[in-house]
XYZ file of N, CA and C in Angstrom:
426
model
N 37.619 114.635 -20.066
C 37.220 114.668 -21.417
C 36.702 113.718 -22.683
N 35.869 113.880 -23.482
C 35.382 113.628 -23.974
C 36.407 112.060 -24.698
N 37.113 112.783 -25.178
C 38.823 111.255 -25.925
C 38.545 110.765 -24.633
N 39.223 110.835 -23.219
C 39.537 110.383 -22.262
C 37.955 109.507 -22.136
N 36.883 109.556 -22.334
C 36.829 108.632 -22.026
C 36.134 107.079 -23.429
N 36.458 107.501 -24.523
C 35.815 106.599 -25.362
C 36.972 106.265 -25.260
N 38.739 107.150 -24.980
C 39.651 105.220 -25.055
C 38.839 104.466 -23.523
N 38.684 104.805 -22.274
C 38.208 104.180 -21.670
C 37.821 102.887 -21.963
N 36.332 103.514 -21.623
C 34.761 102.716 -22.605
C 35.858 101.287 -23.725
N 36.630 102.264 -25.016
C 37.081 100.978 -26.145
C 37.743 100.187 -25.069
N 39.141 100.903 -24.487
C 39.536 99.827 -23.558
C 39.473 98.675 -22.862
N 37.758 99.004 -21.895
C 37.358 98.378 -21.356
C 36.858 96.770 -21.739
N 36.137 97.713 -23.268
C 34.982 96.524 -24.477
C 36.924 95.516 -25.289
N 37.791 95.854 -25.400
C 38.559 95.437 -26.315
C 39.462 94.271 -24.883
N 39.529 94.840 -23.637
C 40.257 93.845 -23.335
C 39.241 91.966 -22.345
N 37.772 93.231 -22.576
C 37.241 92.058 -22.574
C 37.084 90.552 -23.707
N 36.646 91.035 -24.784
C 36.370 89.984 -25.560
C 37.041 90.598 -27.297
N 38.615 90.812 -27.619
C 38.917 91.520 -28.748
C 37.722 91.828 -30.047
N 37.889 91.004 -30.039
C 36.501 90.036 -31.913
C 35.609 90.659 -31.516
N 34.387 91.468 -30.208
C 33.203 91.832 -30.589
C 33.592 93.010 -30.122
N 34.680 93.485 -29.008
C 34.812 94.279 -29.140
C 34.920 95.290 -30.275
N 35.737 94.857 -31.405
C 36.423 95.742 -32.854
C 35.143 96.302 -33.753
N 33.686 95.333 -33.507
C 32.283 95.174 -33.662
C 31.412 96.262 -32.941
N 32.128 97.756 -32.301
C 31.397 98.073 -31.256
C 32.701 98.533 -31.532
N 31.984 100.826 -32.264
C 31.850 101.773 -32.002
C 31.644 102.971 -31.018
N 32.439 103.891 -30.376
C 32.562 104.391 -29.447
C 32.881 105.670 -29.547
N 32.291 105.926 -29.163
C 31.854 108.115 -29.043
C 30.928 108.981 -28.203
N 31.429 109.571 -27.609
C 31.193 110.113 -27.163
C 31.582 111.961 -27.471
N 30.215 113.166 -26.498
C 29.917 114.098 -27.099
C 29.498 114.614 -25.534
N 29.961 115.484 -25.248
C 29.819 116.221 -24.149
C 29.792 115.541 -22.526
N 30.391 113.974 -22.834
C 30.057 113.095 -21.586
C 29.229 112.319 -21.632
N 28.432 112.400 -23.258
C 27.661 111.016 -23.207
C 27.810 110.528 -24.950
N 27.495 109.246 -23.603
C 28.700 108.157 -24.762
C 27.507 107.348 -25.981
N 28.372 107.183 -26.950
C 27.564 106.534 -27.940
C 27.904 105.071 -28.252
N 26.594 104.223 -28.882
C 27.519 102.733 -28.975
C 26.862 102.818 -29.969
N 27.519 102.099 -30.859
C 26.575 102.474 -32.339
C 27.748 99.891 -33.065
N 26.852 99.688 -33.422
C 27.537 99.046 -34.034
C 26.771 96.455 -33.530
N 28.066 95.999 -34.236
C 27.347 94.706 -34.858
C 26.549 94.014 -33.302
N 26.680 93.497 -32.445
C 26.511 92.814 -30.806
C 25.958 91.986 -30.427
N 25.140 90.137 -30.246
C 24.002 89.906 -29.910
C 24.213 90.387 -28.481
N 22.477 90.043 -28.179
C 22.043 90.460 -26.857
C 23.132 91.023 -25.650
N 23.730 90.042 -25.192
C 23.979 89.443 -24.241
C 25.255 90.789 -23.838
N 25.756 90.913 -25.557
C 27.365 91.891 -24.918
C 26.629 93.069 -25.459
N 25.021 93.499 -25.537
C 25.349 94.885 -26.024
C 24.771 94.929 -24.652
N 24.298 94.183 -23.167
C 24.173 94.581 -21.943
C 25.192 95.091 -21.940
N 26.164 93.945 -21.086
C 27.502 93.779 -21.009
C 28.635 95.556 -21.405
N 28.561 95.992 -23.550
C 29.083 97.284 -22.851
C 28.354 98.283 -22.579
N 26.856 97.743 -22.091
C 26.207 98.511 -21.988
C 25.992 99.528 -20.325
N 26.382 98.491 -19.748
C 27.616 98.213 -18.515
C 28.403 99.298 -18.157
N 29.606 98.574 -19.340
C 30.688 99.732 -19.223
C 30.909 101.231 -19.659
N 29.831 101.239 -20.493
C 29.635 102.524 -20.639
C 29.700 103.059 -19.300
N 28.559 103.126 -18.595
C 26.951 103.690 -17.325
C 28.911 103.556 -15.998
N 29.499 103.142 -16.041
C 30.725 102.727 -15.009
C 31.849 103.469 -15.551
N 32.131 103.810 -16.355
C 33.371 104.481 -16.806
C 32.595 105.810 -16.002
N 33.989 106.464 -15.605
C 34.635 107.930 -14.988
C 34.293 108.820 -15.660
N 33.247 109.597 -14.848
C 32.760 110.962 -16.095
C 31.293 110.812 -17.117
N 31.137 109.598 -17.398
C 30.042 109.260 -18.252
C 28.329 109.760 -17.854
N 28.146 111.069 -18.958
C 26.194 111.437 -17.839
C 25.906 110.210 -18.408
N 25.327 110.163 -19.627
C 24.445 108.580 -20.015
C 24.940 108.172 -21.569
N 24.861 106.872 -21.676
C 25.098 106.468 -22.365
C 23.469 105.927 -24.260
N 23.556 106.124 -24.462
C 23.019 105.426 -26.238
C 23.986 104.651 -26.774
N 23.224 103.790 -27.227
C 23.380 102.908 -28.145
C 21.675 102.108 -28.763
N 23.499 102.019 -30.275
C 22.583 102.164 -31.242
C 23.014 100.628 -31.703
N 21.914 99.660 -32.527
C 22.871 98.483 -32.360
C 22.388 98.102 -33.583
N 22.272 97.166 -34.528
C 22.298 96.429 -35.812
C 23.044 94.810 -35.459
N 21.597 93.893 -36.261
C 21.222 93.254 -36.352
C 22.448 92.354 -36.666
N 23.821 91.575 -36.257
C 24.951 90.746 -36.581
C 25.161 90.963 -37.771
N 25.793 91.363 -39.018
C 26.045 90.308 -39.597
C 25.355 91.187 -40.786
N 24.439 92.815 -40.227
C 24.626 93.571 -41.282
C 25.049 95.115 -42.324
N 26.777 94.980 -41.641
C 27.648 95.494 -42.532
C 27.600 94.412 -43.645
N 27.943 95.335 -44.752
C 28.537 95.737 -45.583
C 30.522 96.170 -46.729
N 30.721 96.239 -45.388
C 32.000 96.569 -45.567
C 32.554 97.523 -47.035
N 33.193 96.968 -48.659
C 33.069 98.672 -48.713
C 32.442 99.607 -49.273
N 30.950 98.348 -49.529
C 29.710 99.506 -49.780
C 29.096 101.035 -48.804
N 29.229 99.852 -47.713
C 29.519 100.944 -47.135
C 30.563 102.145 -46.740
N 31.773 101.145 -47.055
C 32.709 102.693 -46.760
C 31.805 103.538 -48.002
N 32.144 103.599 -49.235
C 31.555 103.943 -50.018
C 30.638 104.755 -49.866
N 29.462 104.271 -48.968
C 28.493 105.241 -48.843
C 28.861 106.280 -47.923
N 29.775 105.957 -46.793
C 30.144 106.345 -45.765
C 31.471 108.328 -46.561
N 31.811 107.874 -47.334
C 32.714 108.389 -48.084
C 31.769 109.176 -48.802
N 30.620 108.861 -49.556
C 29.699 109.546 -50.701
C 29.893 110.736 -49.095
N 28.746 110.121 -48.546
C 27.768 110.619 -46.987
C 29.148 112.249 -46.737
N 30.654 112.157 -46.182
C 30.802 111.956 -45.727
C 30.850 114.186 -46.560
N 31.728 113.719 -48.087
C 31.135 114.316 -48.571
C 30.584 115.315 -48.771
N 29.040 114.735 -49.158
C 27.736 115.716 -50.014
C 27.664 116.350 -48.297
N 27.865 115.703 -46.714
C 28.587 116.761 -46.161
C 29.221 117.996 -46.012
N 30.784 117.656 -46.361
C 31.407 118.567 -46.598
C 31.305 119.779 -47.130
N 30.671 119.445 -48.515
C 30.231 120.772 -48.862
C 28.478 121.384 -49.476
N 27.633 120.422 -48.202
C 26.656 121.219 -48.517
C 25.952 122.422 -48.179
N 25.131 123.094 -48.596
C 25.031 124.622 -48.358
C 24.219 124.715 -47.281
N 25.405 125.319 -46.297
C 24.747 125.961 -45.410
C 24.776 125.595 -43.946
N 25.384 124.275 -44.434
C 25.667 123.230 -43.356
C 27.240 123.566 -42.252
N 26.930 123.858 -41.273
C 28.129 124.404 -40.435
C 28.263 122.928 -39.320
N 29.035 121.823 -40.141
C 29.015 121.212 -39.022
C 30.248 121.153 -38.303
N 30.355 121.162 -37.507
C 31.627 121.452 -35.931
C 31.709 119.981 -35.588
N 31.193 119.134 -35.690
C 32.087 117.474 -34.964
C 30.556 116.715 -35.224
N 30.611 115.279 -36.451
C 29.405 115.254 -36.914
C 30.575 113.881 -37.128
N 30.714 112.539 -37.011
C 30.799 111.378 -37.169
C 29.867 110.543 -38.214
N 30.175 110.323 -39.032
C 29.311 109.761 -39.534
C 29.790 107.379 -39.614
N 28.669 106.676 -39.053
C 28.857 105.762 -39.470
C 28.071 104.487 -40.998
N 27.689 104.104 -40.925
C 26.557 103.643 -41.932
C 27.033 101.687 -42.256
N 26.198 101.344 -41.584
C 26.153 99.284 -41.172
C 24.984 99.185 -42.685
N 25.737 99.061 -43.183
C 24.462 97.955 -44.774
C 23.750 99.412 -45.013
N 23.775 100.184 -45.180
C 23.748 101.651 -46.243
C 22.238 102.054 -45.328
N 22.260 101.796 -43.904
C 21.796 102.756 -42.691
C 23.218 103.569 -42.141
N 22.681 105.158 -42.424
C 23.621 105.762 -41.634
C 23.320 105.630 -40.261
N 24.078 106.612 -38.972
C 23.598 106.453 -38.269
C 25.132 108.219 -37.497
N 24.715 109.172 -38.001
C 24.757 110.693 -37.307
C 25.620 111.111 -36.997
N 26.614 111.359 -36.287
C 26.739 111.924 -34.605
C 27.327 112.555 -34.625
N 27.086 113.693 -33.497
C 27.983 114.561 -33.230
C 27.344 115.839 -32.779
N 27.855 117.481 -33.143
C 27.988 118.410 -32.738
C 28.064 119.644 -33.630
N 26.805 119.765 -33.929
C 25.309 121.023 -35.042
C 25.646 122.486 -33.929
N 25.407 123.574 -34.230
C 25.673 124.902 -34.719
C 24.263 125.689 -34.552
N 23.240 124.726 -35.343
C 21.430 125.482 -35.108
C 20.685 123.267 -34.844
N 19.440 124.091 -34.867
C 18.925 123.000 -34.840
C 18.923 123.062 -36.631
N 18.873 124.063 -37.214
C 18.534 123.462 -38.762
C 19.372 123.298 -38.958
N 20.795 123.612 -38.676
C 22.358 122.401 -39.095
C 21.817 121.260 -38.707
N 21.247 120.938 -37.995
C 20.790 118.919 -38.567
C 20.363 119.531 -39.383
N 19.141 119.649 -39.409
C 18.280 119.098 -40.255
C 18.434 118.853 -41.923
N 19.318 120.570 -41.833
C 20.056 120.614 -42.960
C 21.016 119.690 -43.277
N 21.877 118.464 -42.462
C 22.744 117.225 -42.885
C 21.783 116.135 -43.183
N 20.739 116.034 -42.481
C 20.481 115.168 -42.398
C 19.626 114.268 -43.729
N 19.296 116.256 -44.656
C 18.051 116.292 -45.350
C 19.392 115.636 -46.564
N 20.905 116.185 -46.589
C 21.384 116.205 -47.725
C 22.078 114.776 -47.447
N 21.600 114.298 -46.142
C 22.403 113.089 -45.693
C 21.424 111.390 -46.245
N 19.712 112.150 -46.332
C 19.166 110.980 -47.499
C 19.615 111.292 -48.660
N 20.608 112.120 -49.399
C 19.694 112.187 -51.051
C 20.875 111.972 -51.611
N 22.222 111.070 -50.217
C 23.421 109.768 -51.343
C 22.923 108.698 -51.461
N 23.351 108.228 -52.976
C 23.073 107.967 -53.354
C 24.055 105.913 -52.424
N 22.707 105.166 -52.264
C 23.273 103.483 -51.470
C 22.882 103.977 -50.021
N 22.103 105.695 -49.360
C 21.739 105.307 -48.144
C 20.245 104.635 -48.159
N 19.728 103.363 -46.860
C 18.771 103.809 -46.819
C 17.887 104.142 -45.421
N 18.195 104.423 -45.016
C 18.128 104.967 -43.689
C 18.710 106.012 -43.322
N 18.145 106.474 -42.704
C 19.213 108.029 -41.351
C 18.574 107.671 -40.310
N 19.602 107.791 -39.187
C 19.160 107.943 -37.733
C 20.188 108.899 -36.670
N 19.703 110.149 -37.171
C 20.183 110.949 -35.929
C 20.732 111.566 -34.471
N 21.531 111.152 -34.694
C 22.105 111.525 -33.117
C 22.550 113.027 -33.027
N 22.462 113.984 -33.427
C 23.327 115.390 -34.230
C 22.524 116.133 -32.657
N 23.631 116.914 -32.430
C 22.702 117.956 -31.454
C 23.308 118.460 -31.238
N 22.819 119.526 -31.463
C 22.965 121.232 -30.611
C 23.917 121.665 -29.906
N 25.421 122.296 -29.833
C 26.194 122.514 -28.571
C 25.921 123.629 -28.405
N 25.637 123.302 -27.102
C 25.738 125.303 -25.928
C 25.997 125.115 -24.887
């Protein structure tokens, strides 16, 4: 299951290097693993290798930010505003959407009911105060 995959990947990352492992967030949707965070070049390659070798993983996508991109409290505030915007957006039927914010740069991950829902979710996110950019890894559930 996706939860087992996330647990296995995250456990391996934290077991290798606790501090670097905490800077990489792991998601899995339909056995497609997404790695989001800050890491140096060597650790980026290492995390992808770990994810690829994890049982049940079909595909790995990594989205990296330069070290030092995170803006702590401001990112948390933007994340909260984005989550609220998605919750109250008209005609956005999300089933499982995760929001990551690094320095005001938003990454949307998860499953939506339709391509139109994805477009509306991205549009709603772009309209949120403090959002600098939006990258969508939202996919239509099938």
